[in-house]
Amino acid sequence: MSSNKLIQKREFVPLKEYTGRVIYKSFKKNYHKQDGSKGSIVTFVLQDNSGDEVKLVIFDKQVDDCYDKIKENETWTFNNLQIRELNPYQDKESSEMMKSEIKFYREATYNRSKEEIPLIILYINKIFPFSFCENLLNDANFVCFCLEIETEQISSSYRGKFQEIEMKVADVSRRSIIVRCFTCKWNQWIKENIKVNTVFLLGRCHINHQPEGRYCIIREGSYLKVINSYNDIPQHLACQDTEYDDLPPNMSHGFSQDDYNLLIEMRKNVAHINFISVSPPHCRKTHSQTAAIFSLNDYINDVLINNSKIDRTYCVLAYLQRIQILNCFYNGCATCKKKIEQDNCQCPKCKDTTRKVCYKTNALLYETQEDAESNRNSHWAYISESCAEKFIGKTAQEFQDMDEQQRSAIVTPLFSKKYQLVVKGKISDNPKYAGKVWTTIFELTPVEEQ
């Protein structure tokens, strides 16, 4: 039974029976109910006999009943469920192969299936680049080298304390990803074998999907191996065959000798390569400490090529020609700065009733001074409220109280200079700017001209 054919709409509809192999089981998590009490939730990923995947969500009492019973790599049959289509931009566990979500209600029943469903690995029994992570979930294989590795630390979760190692690795797609290894047999192996610049096979790992990106998890069933030469790569993963000729042309499968040579060359020149992170920004310490530096045009092209619908953080070098100083204010909440139209009403976000004048201004950016002088390839970017106040050196209220001449005297010395920007960029979801890159600036740092 193909799960992605069961439903065409996002509303839940009844599903009499579903049989699937458990290919992923999450930790137990707490959530807050509407009445203020706490409940527990657990997520399973199931794969049916056609290879389609569904997300099974179980709540509260059912969690206690079935969490320890249902194990990974077992086949189970569930009855009296509800199913709906997944939203890939909201559902954290989603992937291109996971189309539906199942809810497990009180009247639902489950039992171990008499007939086992074999694990169907769709496209994942090959080595793929990190640029293809959005399509992968379990048993993903990569050949990469280590950019950073952090010392082992103790973390806490719903299940208690555990040891964690975190790495940042890169591959031939010029992408980097955060890799996490929780308490398992691989922790000690990583400490003994992986150093900065080590090339290794990251095999059978799990890709965790977050709204702003993805990161990789090493588990007990994963497979890691140091790669000192091309012959160290298992040939059933590295071979180039014709089994997947129907894949899109931008998808690589396998790992050739040329790919390996390129990876080694990139490792030698790592200081001069801008690796694009596919992991959420909050995985790292600060944006400006870790982000690769892009030119303005390269940044815009990267957002367009990746068709990014979700904000991603970039560090960009650009020439700032001017900023908007007229009609650049709004009335917002004094606490969270959300725009509020009416006076004397609660902010819907933080319930505060006090107001303040906030900045709403844009910057005109160019790649170079020559582009600015010829008005070529301009790009408007929105400056965040806190960044605008820090950059201008005046509160929005103080700046609003000035006339145009006074404002110009303050900001003109800031114009026609090169800056290093920390920005978030995505494809605009406003129909008026369809297909355009929407940029928000969070940091502006002057750059000394050489």
XYZ file of C-alpha atoms in Angstrom:
450
model
C 0.000 0.000 0.000
C 1.670 3.215 -1.127
C 1.225 5.829 1.592
C 1.756 8.811 -0.691
C -1.322 7.778 -2.709
C -3.609 7.565 0.309
C -4.254 11.258 0.649
C -4.349 14.377 -1.473
C -5.192 17.024 1.175
C -3.599 18.124 4.450
C -6.645 17.305 6.612
C -6.534 14.086 8.619
C -8.640 11.292 7.131
C -9.312 7.783 8.518
C -6.842 5.001 7.754
C -8.069 1.519 8.623
C -4.698 -0.244 8.602
C -1.026 0.467 8.006
C 1.884 -1.979 8.067
C 5.418 -0.662 8.065
C 8.989 -1.312 9.105
C 10.282 0.949 11.901
C 13.361 2.693 10.498
C 13.624 5.467 13.110
C 12.438 6.012 16.696
C 12.870 9.391 18.414
C 13.548 10.117 22.071
C 10.528 10.794 24.257
C 9.750 14.516 24.368
C 7.577 16.683 26.613
C 4.966 19.127 25.318
C 2.516 21.527 26.971
C -1.198 20.854 26.605
C -3.831 23.586 26.306
C -4.913 23.032 29.923
C -1.363 23.732 31.121
C -0.440 20.133 31.941
C 2.495 18.281 30.375
C 2.237 15.386 27.975
C 4.746 13.121 26.247
C 5.220 12.518 22.547
C 7.337 10.198 20.428
C 7.882 10.027 16.658
C 8.478 6.915 14.568
C 9.397 6.787 10.877
C 7.881 3.778 9.088
C 8.563 2.398 5.619
C 5.954 0.312 3.797
C 6.543 -2.437 1.236
C 6.611 0.073 -1.639
C 9.436 2.067 -0.048
C 7.280 5.074 0.917
C 7.813 6.523 4.371
C 5.337 7.951 6.893
C 5.770 9.739 10.196
C 3.856 8.100 13.059
C 3.183 10.370 16.055
C 2.097 8.851 19.384
C 0.975 10.803 22.467
C 0.715 10.429 26.247
C -0.601 7.077 27.538
C 0.123 5.326 24.254
C 3.771 6.444 24.582
C 4.115 4.593 27.887
C 2.358 1.547 26.441
C 4.350 1.119 23.250
C 7.679 2.989 23.462
C 9.688 0.076 24.856
C 7.778 -2.517 22.812
C 8.268 -1.046 19.349
C 11.904 -1.198 18.251
C 13.779 -0.106 15.145
C 13.980 -2.606 12.261
C 10.789 -4.410 13.347
C 7.596 -4.603 11.244
C 4.330 -3.572 12.928
C 0.672 -3.348 11.873
C -1.450 -0.438 13.151
C -5.257 -0.179 12.955
C -7.800 2.666 13.239
C -5.445 5.556 12.487
C -5.705 9.046 10.973
C -3.427 10.163 8.106
C -2.629 13.414 6.299
C -0.074 14.808 3.844
C 3.114 16.271 5.322
C 4.140 19.906 4.945
C 7.891 19.738 4.114
C 8.488 23.324 5.302
C 7.017 22.731 8.766
C 7.529 19.072 9.624
C 11.001 18.591 11.071
C 11.274 14.881 10.347
C 10.182 15.156 6.701
C 12.159 14.215 3.608
C 11.449 13.844 -0.101
C 10.555 10.186 0.478
C 8.225 10.896 3.385
C 4.840 12.089 2.174
C 2.386 11.457 5.019
C 1.888 11.706 8.766
C -0.129 9.234 10.859
C -1.765 10.096 14.188
C -2.243 7.343 16.764
C -5.499 7.879 18.692
C -6.984 6.106 21.719
C -9.012 3.663 19.650
C -5.938 2.673 17.615
C -4.424 -0.779 18.074
C -1.103 -2.273 17.078
C 0.620 -5.643 16.944
C 3.796 -7.191 15.596
C 3.360 -8.179 11.953
C 3.760 -11.830 11.022
C 5.318 -10.851 7.708
C 8.513 -8.794 7.871
C 8.978 -5.945 5.398
C 12.594 -5.790 4.143
C 14.358 -2.443 4.399
C 14.053 -0.733 1.025
C 16.890 1.747 0.623
C 15.834 4.279 -1.991
C 18.913 5.826 -3.648
C 20.756 5.732 -0.308
C 23.018 2.742 -0.950
C 25.374 5.163 -2.701
C 27.539 8.070 -1.593
C 25.772 11.391 -1.993
C 26.901 15.016 -1.527
C 25.729 17.166 1.391
C 23.859 19.326 -1.135
C 21.387 16.422 -1.442
C 20.699 16.138 2.316
C 17.134 17.445 1.983
C 16.201 14.189 0.220
C 17.809 11.832 2.748
C 16.689 10.547 6.121
C 18.207 7.227 7.254
C 21.250 5.196 6.228
C 22.826 8.136 4.383
C 26.462 7.787 3.234
C 29.024 10.564 2.676
C 32.770 10.882 2.132
C 34.006 14.041 3.822
C 36.816 15.626 5.809
C 36.735 17.258 9.230
C 36.786 21.067 9.461
C 36.251 21.352 13.228
C 35.815 18.946 16.119
C 34.763 19.813 19.655
C 35.803 18.014 22.807
C 33.337 15.576 24.310
C 30.731 17.225 26.524
C 27.927 16.076 28.801
C 24.411 16.998 27.606
C 20.993 16.446 29.160
C 17.685 15.341 27.663
C 14.377 13.801 28.636
C 16.183 10.464 28.896
C 18.919 11.746 31.216
C 22.548 12.748 30.713
C 24.669 11.551 27.821
C 28.033 12.216 26.174
C 28.117 14.160 22.923
C 30.779 14.862 20.301
C 30.154 17.489 17.620
C 32.012 17.899 14.334
C 31.761 20.192 11.342
C 32.611 18.354 8.120
C 32.727 19.253 4.409
C 32.598 17.412 1.081
C 33.079 17.895 -2.671
C 29.784 19.807 -3.038
C 31.414 22.692 -1.104
C 28.811 22.198 1.599
C 29.398 21.658 5.299
C 27.172 20.004 7.893
C 27.175 19.605 11.665
C 27.621 15.974 12.772
C 26.641 14.877 16.272
C 27.489 11.618 17.994
C 25.649 10.859 21.227
C 26.631 8.151 23.702
C 27.376 5.080 21.594
C 30.246 2.848 20.535
C 31.502 5.493 18.054
C 32.342 8.182 20.648
C 35.656 6.606 21.612
C 36.461 5.721 17.995
C 35.975 9.356 16.930
C 38.208 10.632 19.753
C 40.969 8.237 18.699
C 40.726 8.519 14.893
C 39.179 11.814 13.755
C 41.264 14.994 13.736
C 40.916 18.217 11.740
C 41.498 17.386 8.018
C 40.881 13.633 8.481
C 39.061 12.166 5.451
C 36.527 9.535 6.433
C 33.412 7.644 5.384
C 30.321 8.786 7.270
C 28.057 5.812 6.686
C 24.501 4.837 7.611
C 23.858 8.049 9.538
C 20.541 9.785 10.224
C 19.691 13.224 8.797
C 17.720 15.353 11.261
C 15.535 17.883 9.419
C 14.970 21.273 11.096
C 13.044 24.279 9.697
C 16.290 26.209 9.060
C 18.489 23.338 7.916
C 19.748 19.873 8.736
C 22.351 18.097 10.787
C 23.698 14.563 10.846
C 23.442 12.068 13.723
C 25.784 9.096 14.208
C 24.046 6.160 15.892
C 24.907 2.625 16.997
C 24.090 1.263 13.545
C 26.222 3.843 11.722
C 29.520 2.963 10.055
C 32.651 5.153 10.124
C 35.978 4.500 8.429
C 39.115 6.596 7.910
C 39.885 6.968 4.185
C 43.616 7.162 3.368
C 43.250 6.297 -0.322
C 40.468 5.833 -2.852
C 40.708 2.050 -2.465
C 39.604 2.377 1.173
C 36.086 3.352 0.040
C 33.728 0.317 -0.124
C 33.157 -0.312 -3.814
C 29.442 -1.075 -3.470
C 29.090 2.567 -2.344
C 31.662 4.163 -4.619
C 30.893 2.414 -7.911
C 29.314 4.361 -10.761
C 26.503 2.254 -12.219
C 23.442 2.883 -14.367
C 20.900 1.714 -11.814
C 19.775 5.267 -11.125
C 19.692 6.770 -14.613
C 16.286 8.305 -13.844
C 17.759 10.593 -11.161
C 17.804 14.361 -11.787
C 21.021 15.577 -13.459
C 22.090 17.585 -10.377
C 22.232 14.427 -8.259
C 25.504 12.602 -7.906
C 25.561 8.895 -7.133
C 28.643 6.958 -6.221
C 32.093 8.434 -5.640
C 34.719 8.363 -8.377
C 38.507 8.618 -8.260
C 38.128 12.174 -9.600
C 35.767 12.994 -6.732
C 38.334 11.714 -4.253
C 41.145 13.712 -5.886
C 38.985 16.842 -5.752
C 38.258 16.278 -2.056
C 41.983 15.982 -1.271
C 42.694 19.146 -3.273
C 39.939 20.998 -1.399
C 41.422 19.856 1.899
C 44.766 21.420 0.906
C 43.088 24.735 0.038
C 40.495 24.750 2.811
C 41.469 28.253 3.980
C 40.428 29.699 0.613
C 37.104 27.867 0.140
C 33.703 29.193 1.215
C 31.781 26.154 2.448
C 28.009 26.681 2.566
C 26.493 25.271 5.737
C 23.338 23.154 5.374
C 22.915 23.100 9.171
C 20.735 25.509 11.196
C 22.578 28.673 12.335
C 21.829 27.915 16.007
C 24.007 24.793 15.741
C 27.078 27.021 15.963
C 28.278 29.716 18.363
C 27.848 32.970 16.410
C 27.186 33.752 12.769
C 30.206 36.010 12.257
C 32.672 33.504 13.788
C 31.715 30.600 11.558
C 30.102 31.823 8.338
C 32.079 31.745 5.084
C 32.435 35.134 3.370
C 30.602 35.644 0.054
C 30.686 38.482 -2.420
C 27.282 40.116 -2.884
C 26.694 38.548 -6.304
C 27.832 35.089 -5.150
C 25.461 35.306 -2.175
C 22.492 36.225 -4.399
C 23.348 33.469 -6.882
C 23.646 30.893 -4.096
C 20.173 31.700 -2.749
C 18.724 31.550 -6.280
C 20.492 28.298 -7.216
C 19.376 26.579 -4.012
C 15.878 28.075 -4.334
C 15.959 28.714 -0.569
C 12.438 29.227 0.818
C 13.736 29.350 4.415
C 16.123 32.004 5.777
C 19.784 30.961 5.715
C 22.609 32.927 7.307
C 25.474 34.306 5.182
C 28.488 36.529 5.723
C 28.671 38.955 2.775
C 31.100 41.631 1.573
C 29.260 44.514 -0.111
C 29.540 48.204 -0.964
C 26.884 50.269 0.840
C 25.803 53.220 -1.307
C 23.099 54.672 0.955
C 20.253 53.885 3.350
C 16.680 55.120 3.430
C 16.154 58.075 5.826
C 12.583 59.114 4.929
C 9.474 57.102 5.854
C 11.700 54.695 7.758
C 9.812 54.298 11.050
C 6.908 52.366 12.521
C 5.159 52.118 15.870
C 5.986 48.839 17.564
C 5.793 46.985 20.835
C 8.359 48.292 23.326
C 9.315 44.740 24.317
C 9.384 42.625 21.144
C 9.192 45.445 18.511
C 6.314 43.789 16.654
C 4.431 46.313 14.501
C 1.211 47.446 16.242
C -1.399 49.456 14.357
C -3.736 50.437 17.240
C -2.881 52.294 20.418
C -3.768 51.102 23.924
C -4.021 47.421 22.981
C -2.004 44.397 24.000
C 0.750 43.109 21.752
C -0.493 39.734 20.419
C 3.012 38.324 20.820
C 4.171 39.401 24.302
C 1.018 41.093 25.752
C 2.867 44.375 26.451
C 0.799 47.572 26.053
C 3.666 50.099 25.811
C 4.851 51.402 22.430
C 8.050 52.748 20.921
C 9.184 54.146 17.575
C 11.190 51.531 15.634
C 13.328 51.620 12.500
C 12.018 50.271 9.192
C 14.782 51.103 6.752
C 16.556 49.630 3.726
C 20.122 49.716 2.422
C 21.200 49.979 -1.220
C 24.056 47.539 -1.839
C 26.449 46.940 -4.724
C 29.198 44.410 -5.362
C 31.867 47.099 -5.896
C 32.306 50.862 -5.994
C 32.470 50.666 -9.805
C 29.035 49.000 -9.859
C 27.658 51.763 -7.641
C 29.067 54.529 -9.845
C 27.512 52.950 -12.944
C 24.319 51.909 -11.063
C 24.850 48.275 -12.095
C 23.550 45.181 -10.250
C 22.032 46.992 -7.271
C 20.389 45.078 -4.408
C 18.082 46.496 -1.725
C 18.273 44.867 1.711
C 16.171 45.399 4.836
C 18.114 46.399 7.985
C 16.852 44.818 11.197
C 15.655 47.258 13.864
C 18.448 46.575 16.345
C 21.097 46.689 13.604
C 19.785 50.031 12.288
C 19.926 51.610 15.754
C 23.485 50.395 16.325
C 24.625 51.417 12.820
C 23.113 54.925 12.871
C 23.988 55.534 16.525
C 20.599 57.025 17.382
C 17.359 55.527 18.641
C 14.499 55.563 16.154
C 12.717 58.191 18.286
C 15.796 60.462 18.280
C 16.247 60.026 14.525
C 12.558 60.691 13.860
C 12.714 63.974 15.800
C 15.388 65.319 13.415
C 14.760 67.030 10.102
C 16.061 65.624 6.817
C 19.211 67.765 6.835
C 20.157 66.640 10.339
C 19.600 63.001 9.436
C 21.775 63.316 6.322
C 24.598 64.844 8.360
C 24.615 61.763 10.609
C 24.372 58.996 8.010
C 26.270 60.427 5.017
C 29.713 59.605 6.525
C 28.561 55.973 6.698
C 27.795 55.759 2.965
C 29.986 54.776 0.001
C 32.001 52.267 2.004
C 32.654 48.551 1.996
C 31.089 46.507 4.791
C 31.066 42.945 6.017
C 27.431 41.983 6.575
C 25.789 39.157 8.465
C 22.513 38.586 6.623
C 19.680 36.127 6.300
C 18.532 35.461 2.755
C 15.754 33.534 1.041
C 13.481 33.622 -2.006
C 10.758 36.175 -1.243
C 7.345 34.700 -0.420
C 5.682 37.996 -1.411
C 3.989 37.588 -4.847
C 5.016 41.177 -5.644
C 8.676 40.112 -5.506
C 8.310 36.559 -6.815
C 11.658 34.973 -7.644
C 13.647 37.767 -5.976
C 16.081 37.370 -3.077
C 14.852 38.865 0.208
C 17.744 39.971 2.435
C 17.717 41.073 6.081
C 20.891 42.601 7.564
C 21.729 41.811 11.198
C 25.321 43.081 11.441
C 27.264 45.812 9.594
C 31.033 45.983 10.119
C 33.234 48.457 8.164
C 36.039 46.897 6.117
C 39.369 48.652 5.759
C 40.224 49.132 2.087
C 43.621 47.677 1.157
